[in-house]
Amino acid sequence: MSGPWIGAFAALWVVVLTSVVVELGFLRRATLVLERVEARLASRPTHLGAAPGDKVGNFVARRRDGTPVSSTDLLRSPAMYLFMEPGCEPCANLAAELEREGASTDGLPLYIVMEDSPIGRAINLPSTIEVLYQAEGAVSAAFTNLATPQAYVVGVGGVVQDSVVPGSVESIQNLAKR
């Protein structure tokens, strides 16, 4: 091999080794960042609202006929609360399924909680299911609810027993059986 070829070969190896060292440094930094993110996510609750054992806060809502109802009245007996909102595709699918099939919750009253708006009132739900219209997210705040659809079973005194992100009427029925 001639001198220029040996020099090019040596330069190429220097570039390759430098690239490997730089990439290993980036991987090390990325690993540290990912470990920090993982630690933060592990410390966060996995619930999208009130967790089992949490007490529901106070709220006031309106029934379909416009009469007000408070948490004091509703939390005297066990019930299921299903949070839905207009514009939520999974909520629309669940509402359509509820309209077709209804929901048997093993005698547990089912309350659908929606924002009090013309769009919310236009959603067609069976008259056998009670709808609670909330103003400015009052009921969502009482449940610290962050997503829709979200269902909670609440026991006497307003203590959350269980919750689920329902994808179907069947998941609502399974929650009622737990």
PDB file of C-alpha atoms in Angstrom:
ATOM      1  CA  MET A   1       0.000   0.000   0.000  1.00  0.00           C
ATOM      2  CA  SER A   2       1.201   3.468  -0.776  1.00  0.00           C
ATOM      3  CA  GLY A   3       1.546   6.295   1.729  1.00  0.00           C
ATOM      4  CA  PRO A   4      -1.635   8.197   0.695  1.00  0.00           C
ATOM      5  CA  TRP A   5      -3.751   5.033   1.026  1.00  0.00           C
ATOM      6  CA  ILE A   6      -2.377   4.307   4.474  1.00  0.00           C
ATOM      7  CA  GLY A   7      -3.085   7.930   5.535  1.00  0.00           C
ATOM      8  CA  ALA A   8      -6.685   7.745   4.202  1.00  0.00           C
ATOM      9  CA  PHE A   9      -7.224   4.400   5.921  1.00  0.00           C
ATOM     10  CA  ALA A  10      -5.928   5.779   9.246  1.00  0.00           C
ATOM     11  CA  ALA A  11      -8.064   8.943   8.913  1.00  0.00           C
ATOM     12  CA  LEU A  12     -11.143   6.830   8.219  1.00  0.00           C
ATOM     13  CA  TRP A  13     -10.548   4.787  11.364  1.00  0.00           C
ATOM     14  CA  VAL A  14     -10.117   7.968  13.433  1.00  0.00           C
ATOM     15  CA  VAL A  15     -13.458   9.275  12.106  1.00  0.00           C
ATOM     16  CA  VAL A  16     -15.218   5.944  12.812  1.00  0.00           C
ATOM     17  CA  LEU A  17     -13.839   5.689  16.358  1.00  0.00           C
ATOM     18  CA  THR A  18     -14.713   9.340  17.077  1.00  0.00           C
ATOM     19  CA  SER A  19     -18.278   8.723  15.843  1.00  0.00           C
ATOM     20  CA  VAL A  20     -18.609   5.660  18.085  1.00  0.00           C
ATOM     21  CA  VAL A  21     -17.414   7.603  21.138  1.00  0.00           C
ATOM     22  CA  VAL A  22     -19.799  10.492  20.397  1.00  0.00           C
ATOM     23  CA  GLU A  23     -22.761   8.129  19.859  1.00  0.00           C
ATOM     24  CA  LEU A  24     -22.025   6.284  23.092  1.00  0.00           C
ATOM     25  CA  GLY A  25     -22.013   9.644  24.904  1.00  0.00           C
ATOM     26  CA  PHE A  26     -25.408  10.515  23.414  1.00  0.00           C
ATOM     27  CA  LEU A  27     -26.811   7.113  24.379  1.00  0.00           C
ATOM     28  CA  ARG A  28     -25.550   7.555  27.924  1.00  0.00           C
ATOM     29  CA  ARG A  29     -27.234  10.964  28.197  1.00  0.00           C
ATOM     30  CA  ALA A  30     -30.446   9.662  26.630  1.00  0.00           C
ATOM     31  CA  THR A  31     -30.494   6.780  29.113  1.00  0.00           C
ATOM     32  CA  LEU A  32     -30.176   9.194  32.036  1.00  0.00           C
ATOM     33  CA  VAL A  33     -33.009  11.355  30.677  1.00  0.00           C
ATOM     34  CA  LEU A  34     -35.238   8.307  30.102  1.00  0.00           C
ATOM     35  CA  GLU A  35     -34.543   7.030  33.622  1.00  0.00           C
ATOM     36  CA  ARG A  36     -35.615  10.416  35.062  1.00  0.00           C
ATOM     37  CA  VAL A  37     -38.793  10.424  32.964  1.00  0.00           C
ATOM     38  CA  GLU A  38     -39.574   6.859  34.025  1.00  0.00           C
ATOM     39  CA  ALA A  39     -39.099   7.773  37.685  1.00  0.00           C
ATOM     40  CA  ARG A  40     -41.482  10.736  37.332  1.00  0.00           C
ATOM     41  CA  LEU A  41     -44.117   8.641  35.581  1.00  0.00           C
ATOM     42  CA  ALA A  42     -43.857   5.909  38.220  1.00  0.00           C
ATOM     43  CA  SER A  43     -44.609   8.426  40.962  1.00  0.00           C
ATOM     44  CA  ARG A  44     -47.781   9.648  39.237  1.00  0.00           C
ATOM     45  CA  PRO A  45     -51.136   8.028  39.891  1.00  0.00           C
ATOM     46  CA  THR A  46     -52.423   5.741  37.149  1.00  0.00           C
ATOM     47  CA  HIS A  47     -56.017   6.913  37.607  1.00  0.00           C
ATOM     48  CA  LEU A  48     -57.609   9.552  35.428  1.00  0.00           C
ATOM     49  CA  GLY A  49     -59.474  10.951  38.396  1.00  0.00           C
ATOM     50  CA  ALA A  50     -60.462   9.850  41.866  1.00  0.00           C
ATOM     51  CA  ALA A  51     -58.828   6.577  42.906  1.00  0.00           C
ATOM     52  CA  PRO A  52     -60.459   3.832  44.963  1.00  0.00           C
ATOM     53  CA  GLY A  53     -60.704   5.026  48.556  1.00  0.00           C
ATOM     54  CA  ASP A  54     -60.853   8.721  47.612  1.00  0.00           C
ATOM     55  CA  LYS A  55     -63.809  10.748  48.833  1.00  0.00           C
ATOM     56  CA  VAL A  56     -65.780  12.658  46.218  1.00  0.00           C
ATOM     57  CA  GLY A  57     -65.986  16.395  46.840  1.00  0.00           C
ATOM     58  CA  ASN A  58     -69.135  18.518  46.991  1.00  0.00           C
ATOM     59  CA  PHE A  59     -70.950  19.533  43.826  1.00  0.00           C
ATOM     60  CA  VAL A  60     -74.241  20.754  42.424  1.00  0.00           C
ATOM     61  CA  ALA A  61     -75.644  19.615  39.077  1.00  0.00           C
ATOM     62  CA  ARG A  62     -78.950  19.804  37.219  1.00  0.00           C
ATOM     63  CA  ARG A  63     -81.211  16.954  36.149  1.00  0.00           C
ATOM     64  CA  ARG A  64     -82.748  16.756  32.647  1.00  0.00           C
ATOM     65  CA  ASP A  65     -85.770  18.721  33.842  1.00  0.00           C
ATOM     66  CA  GLY A  66     -83.534  21.493  35.207  1.00  0.00           C
ATOM     67  CA  THR A  67     -83.977  20.788  38.914  1.00  0.00           C
ATOM     68  CA  PRO A  68     -80.784  21.112  40.929  1.00  0.00           C
ATOM     69  CA  VAL A  69     -79.332  18.147  42.775  1.00  0.00           C
ATOM     70  CA  SER A  70     -76.358  18.175  45.128  1.00  0.00           C
ATOM     71  CA  SER A  71     -73.696  15.687  46.112  1.00  0.00           C
ATOM     72  CA  THR A  72     -75.314  15.549  49.558  1.00  0.00           C
ATOM     73  CA  ASP A  73     -78.456  14.081  47.961  1.00  0.00           C
ATOM     74  CA  LEU A  74     -76.724  11.743  45.508  1.00  0.00           C
ATOM     75  CA  LEU A  75     -73.981  10.314  47.710  1.00  0.00           C
ATOM     76  CA  ARG A  76     -76.394   8.851  50.281  1.00  0.00           C
ATOM     77  CA  SER A  77     -76.511   5.578  48.367  1.00  0.00           C
ATOM     78  CA  PRO A  78     -74.157   3.685  46.053  1.00  0.00           C
ATOM     79  CA  ALA A  79     -74.240   4.675  42.390  1.00  0.00           C
ATOM     80  CA  MET A  80     -72.217   4.700  39.191  1.00  0.00           C
ATOM     81  CA  TYR A  81     -71.164   7.973  37.571  1.00  0.00           C
ATOM     82  CA  LEU A  82     -70.222   7.965  33.887  1.00  0.00           C
ATOM     83  CA  PHE A  83     -68.506  11.097  32.594  1.00  0.00           C
ATOM     84  CA  MET A  84     -69.062  11.885  28.904  1.00  0.00           C
ATOM     85  CA  GLU A  85     -68.687  14.979  26.760  1.00  0.00           C
ATOM     86  CA  PRO A  86     -69.714  16.164  23.308  1.00  0.00           C
ATOM     87  CA  GLY A  87     -67.008  15.879  20.689  1.00  0.00           C
ATOM     88  CA  CYS A  88     -65.478  12.810  22.338  1.00  0.00           C
ATOM     89  CA  GLU A  89     -65.647   9.995  19.763  1.00  0.00           C
ATOM     90  CA  PRO A  90     -65.454   7.151  22.310  1.00  0.00           C
ATOM     91  CA  CYS A  91     -68.242   8.913  24.261  1.00  0.00           C
ATOM     92  CA  ALA A  92     -70.386   9.160  21.127  1.00  0.00           C
ATOM     93  CA  ASN A  93     -69.870   5.450  20.415  1.00  0.00           C
ATOM     94  CA  LEU A  94     -70.738   4.583  24.010  1.00  0.00           C
ATOM     95  CA  ALA A  95     -73.843   6.828  23.910  1.00  0.00           C
ATOM     96  CA  ALA A  96     -75.000   5.093  20.712  1.00  0.00           C
ATOM     97  CA  GLU A  97     -74.481   1.693  22.340  1.00  0.00           C
ATOM     98  CA  LEU A  98     -76.380   2.836  25.451  1.00  0.00           C
ATOM     99  CA  GLU A  99     -79.220   4.055  23.226  1.00  0.00           C
ATOM    100  CA  ARG A 100     -79.375   0.695  21.402  1.00  0.00           C
ATOM    101  CA  GLU A 101     -78.876  -1.664  24.332  1.00  0.00           C
ATOM    102  CA  GLY A 102     -79.421   0.304  27.517  1.00  0.00           C
ATOM    103  CA  ALA A 103     -77.274  -0.530  30.516  1.00  0.00           C
ATOM    104  CA  SER A 104     -78.025  -3.058  33.188  1.00  0.00           C
ATOM    105  CA  THR A 105     -75.934  -2.130  36.212  1.00  0.00           C
ATOM    106  CA  ASP A 106     -77.259  -4.757  38.622  1.00  0.00           C
ATOM    107  CA  GLY A 107     -79.604  -2.317  40.369  1.00  0.00           C
ATOM    108  CA  LEU A 108     -76.863   0.299  40.808  1.00  0.00           C
ATOM    109  CA  PRO A 109     -78.175   3.705  39.683  1.00  0.00           C
ATOM    110  CA  LEU A 110     -76.280   5.056  36.661  1.00  0.00           C
ATOM    111  CA  TYR A 111     -75.754   8.807  36.326  1.00  0.00           C
ATOM    112  CA  ILE A 112     -74.288  10.178  33.129  1.00  0.00           C
ATOM    113  CA  VAL A 113     -72.439  13.420  33.812  1.00  0.00           C
ATOM    114  CA  MET A 114     -72.135  15.927  30.967  1.00  0.00           C
ATOM    115  CA  GLU A 115     -71.388  19.605  30.587  1.00  0.00           C
ATOM    116  CA  ASP A 116     -74.546  21.735  30.552  1.00  0.00           C
ATOM    117  CA  SER A 117     -74.534  22.968  26.952  1.00  0.00           C
ATOM    118  CA  PRO A 118     -76.858  22.793  23.938  1.00  0.00           C
ATOM    119  CA  ILE A 119     -74.545  20.197  22.365  1.00  0.00           C
ATOM    120  CA  GLY A 120     -74.517  18.112  25.545  1.00  0.00           C
ATOM    121  CA  ARG A 121     -78.304  18.253  25.825  1.00  0.00           C
ATOM    122  CA  ALA A 122     -78.633  17.153  22.180  1.00  0.00           C
ATOM    123  CA  ILE A 123     -76.954  13.793  22.824  1.00  0.00           C
ATOM    124  CA  ASN A 124     -79.656  11.164  22.690  1.00  0.00           C
ATOM    125  CA  LEU A 125     -79.579   8.955  25.781  1.00  0.00           C
ATOM    126  CA  PRO A 126     -82.319   6.620  27.020  1.00  0.00           C
ATOM    127  CA  SER A 127     -84.792   8.237  29.395  1.00  0.00           C
ATOM    128  CA  THR A 128     -84.187   5.355  31.803  1.00  0.00           C
ATOM    129  CA  ILE A 129     -80.686   6.686  32.476  1.00  0.00           C
ATOM    130  CA  GLU A 130     -80.439   9.782  34.604  1.00  0.00           C
ATOM    131  CA  VAL A 131     -78.309  12.566  33.197  1.00  0.00           C
ATOM    132  CA  LEU A 132     -76.613  15.141  35.402  1.00  0.00           C
ATOM    133  CA  TYR A 133     -75.619  18.371  33.690  1.00  0.00           C
ATOM    134  CA  GLN A 134     -72.674  20.106  35.304  1.00  0.00           C
ATOM    135  CA  ALA A 135     -71.853  23.784  35.038  1.00  0.00           C
ATOM    136  CA  GLU A 136     -68.207  24.715  34.549  1.00  0.00           C
ATOM    137  CA  GLY A 137     -66.979  21.210  35.356  1.00  0.00           C
ATOM    138  CA  ALA A 138     -68.250  21.217  38.952  1.00  0.00           C
ATOM    139  CA  VAL A 139     -68.865  17.466  39.116  1.00  0.00           C
ATOM    140  CA  SER A 140     -65.626  16.694  37.248  1.00  0.00           C
ATOM    141  CA  ALA A 141     -63.744  18.765  39.811  1.00  0.00           C
ATOM    142  CA  ALA A 142     -65.419  16.905  42.692  1.00  0.00           C
ATOM    143  CA  PHE A 143     -64.202  13.614  41.168  1.00  0.00           C
ATOM    144  CA  THR A 144     -60.881  15.128  39.983  1.00  0.00           C
ATOM    145  CA  ASN A 145     -61.897  13.579  36.662  1.00  0.00           C
ATOM    146  CA  LEU A 146     -59.429  14.215  33.835  1.00  0.00           C
ATOM    147  CA  ALA A 147     -60.802  12.217  30.908  1.00  0.00           C
ATOM    148  CA  THR A 148     -63.922  11.005  29.167  1.00  0.00           C
ATOM    149  CA  PRO A 149     -65.407   8.517  29.053  1.00  0.00           C
ATOM    150  CA  GLN A 150     -64.651   7.622  32.655  1.00  0.00           C
ATOM    151  CA  ALA A 151     -66.884   5.647  35.036  1.00  0.00           C
ATOM    152  CA  TYR A 152     -66.775   5.477  38.837  1.00  0.00           C
ATOM    153  CA  VAL A 153     -68.629   3.310  41.330  1.00  0.00           C
ATOM    154  CA  VAL A 154     -69.175   5.366  44.464  1.00  0.00           C
ATOM    155  CA  GLY A 155     -70.282   3.874  47.752  1.00  0.00           C
ATOM    156  CA  VAL A 156     -72.235   5.344  50.636  1.00  0.00           C
ATOM    157  CA  GLY A 157     -70.717   8.580  51.860  1.00  0.00           C
ATOM    158  CA  GLY A 158     -69.075   9.369  48.529  1.00  0.00           C
ATOM    159  CA  VAL A 159     -66.099   7.003  48.709  1.00  0.00           C
ATOM    160  CA  VAL A 160     -64.914   5.786  45.299  1.00  0.00           C
ATOM    161  CA  GLN A 161     -64.994   1.978  45.160  1.00  0.00           C
ATOM    162  CA  ASP A 162     -63.631   1.447  41.638  1.00  0.00           C
ATOM    163  CA  SER A 163     -63.259   3.146  38.257  1.00  0.00           C
ATOM    164  CA  VAL A 164     -62.730   2.258  34.617  1.00  0.00           C
ATOM    165  CA  VAL A 165     -62.327   3.890  31.225  1.00  0.00           C
ATOM    166  CA  PRO A 166     -65.299   2.188  29.562  1.00  0.00           C
ATOM    167  CA  GLY A 167     -65.044   1.171  25.942  1.00  0.00           C
ATOM    168  CA  SER A 168     -68.435  -0.496  25.815  1.00  0.00           C
ATOM    169  CA  VAL A 169     -71.643  -1.088  27.714  1.00  0.00           C
ATOM    170  CA  GLU A 170     -70.156  -4.429  28.730  1.00  0.00           C
ATOM    171  CA  SER A 171     -67.292  -2.683  30.561  1.00  0.00           C
ATOM    172  CA  ILE A 172     -69.854  -0.568  32.445  1.00  0.00           C
ATOM    173  CA  GLN A 173     -71.746  -3.718  33.402  1.00  0.00           C
ATOM    174  CA  ASN A 174     -68.536  -5.438  34.522  1.00  0.00           C
ATOM    175  CA  LEU A 175     -67.674  -2.420  36.698  1.00  0.00           C
ATOM    176  CA  ALA A 176     -71.094  -2.654  38.355  1.00  0.00           C
ATOM    177  CA  LYS A 177     -70.465  -6.330  39.197  1.00  0.00           C
ATOM    178  CA  ARG A 178     -67.109  -5.732  40.947  1.00  0.00           C
TER     179      ARG A 178
END
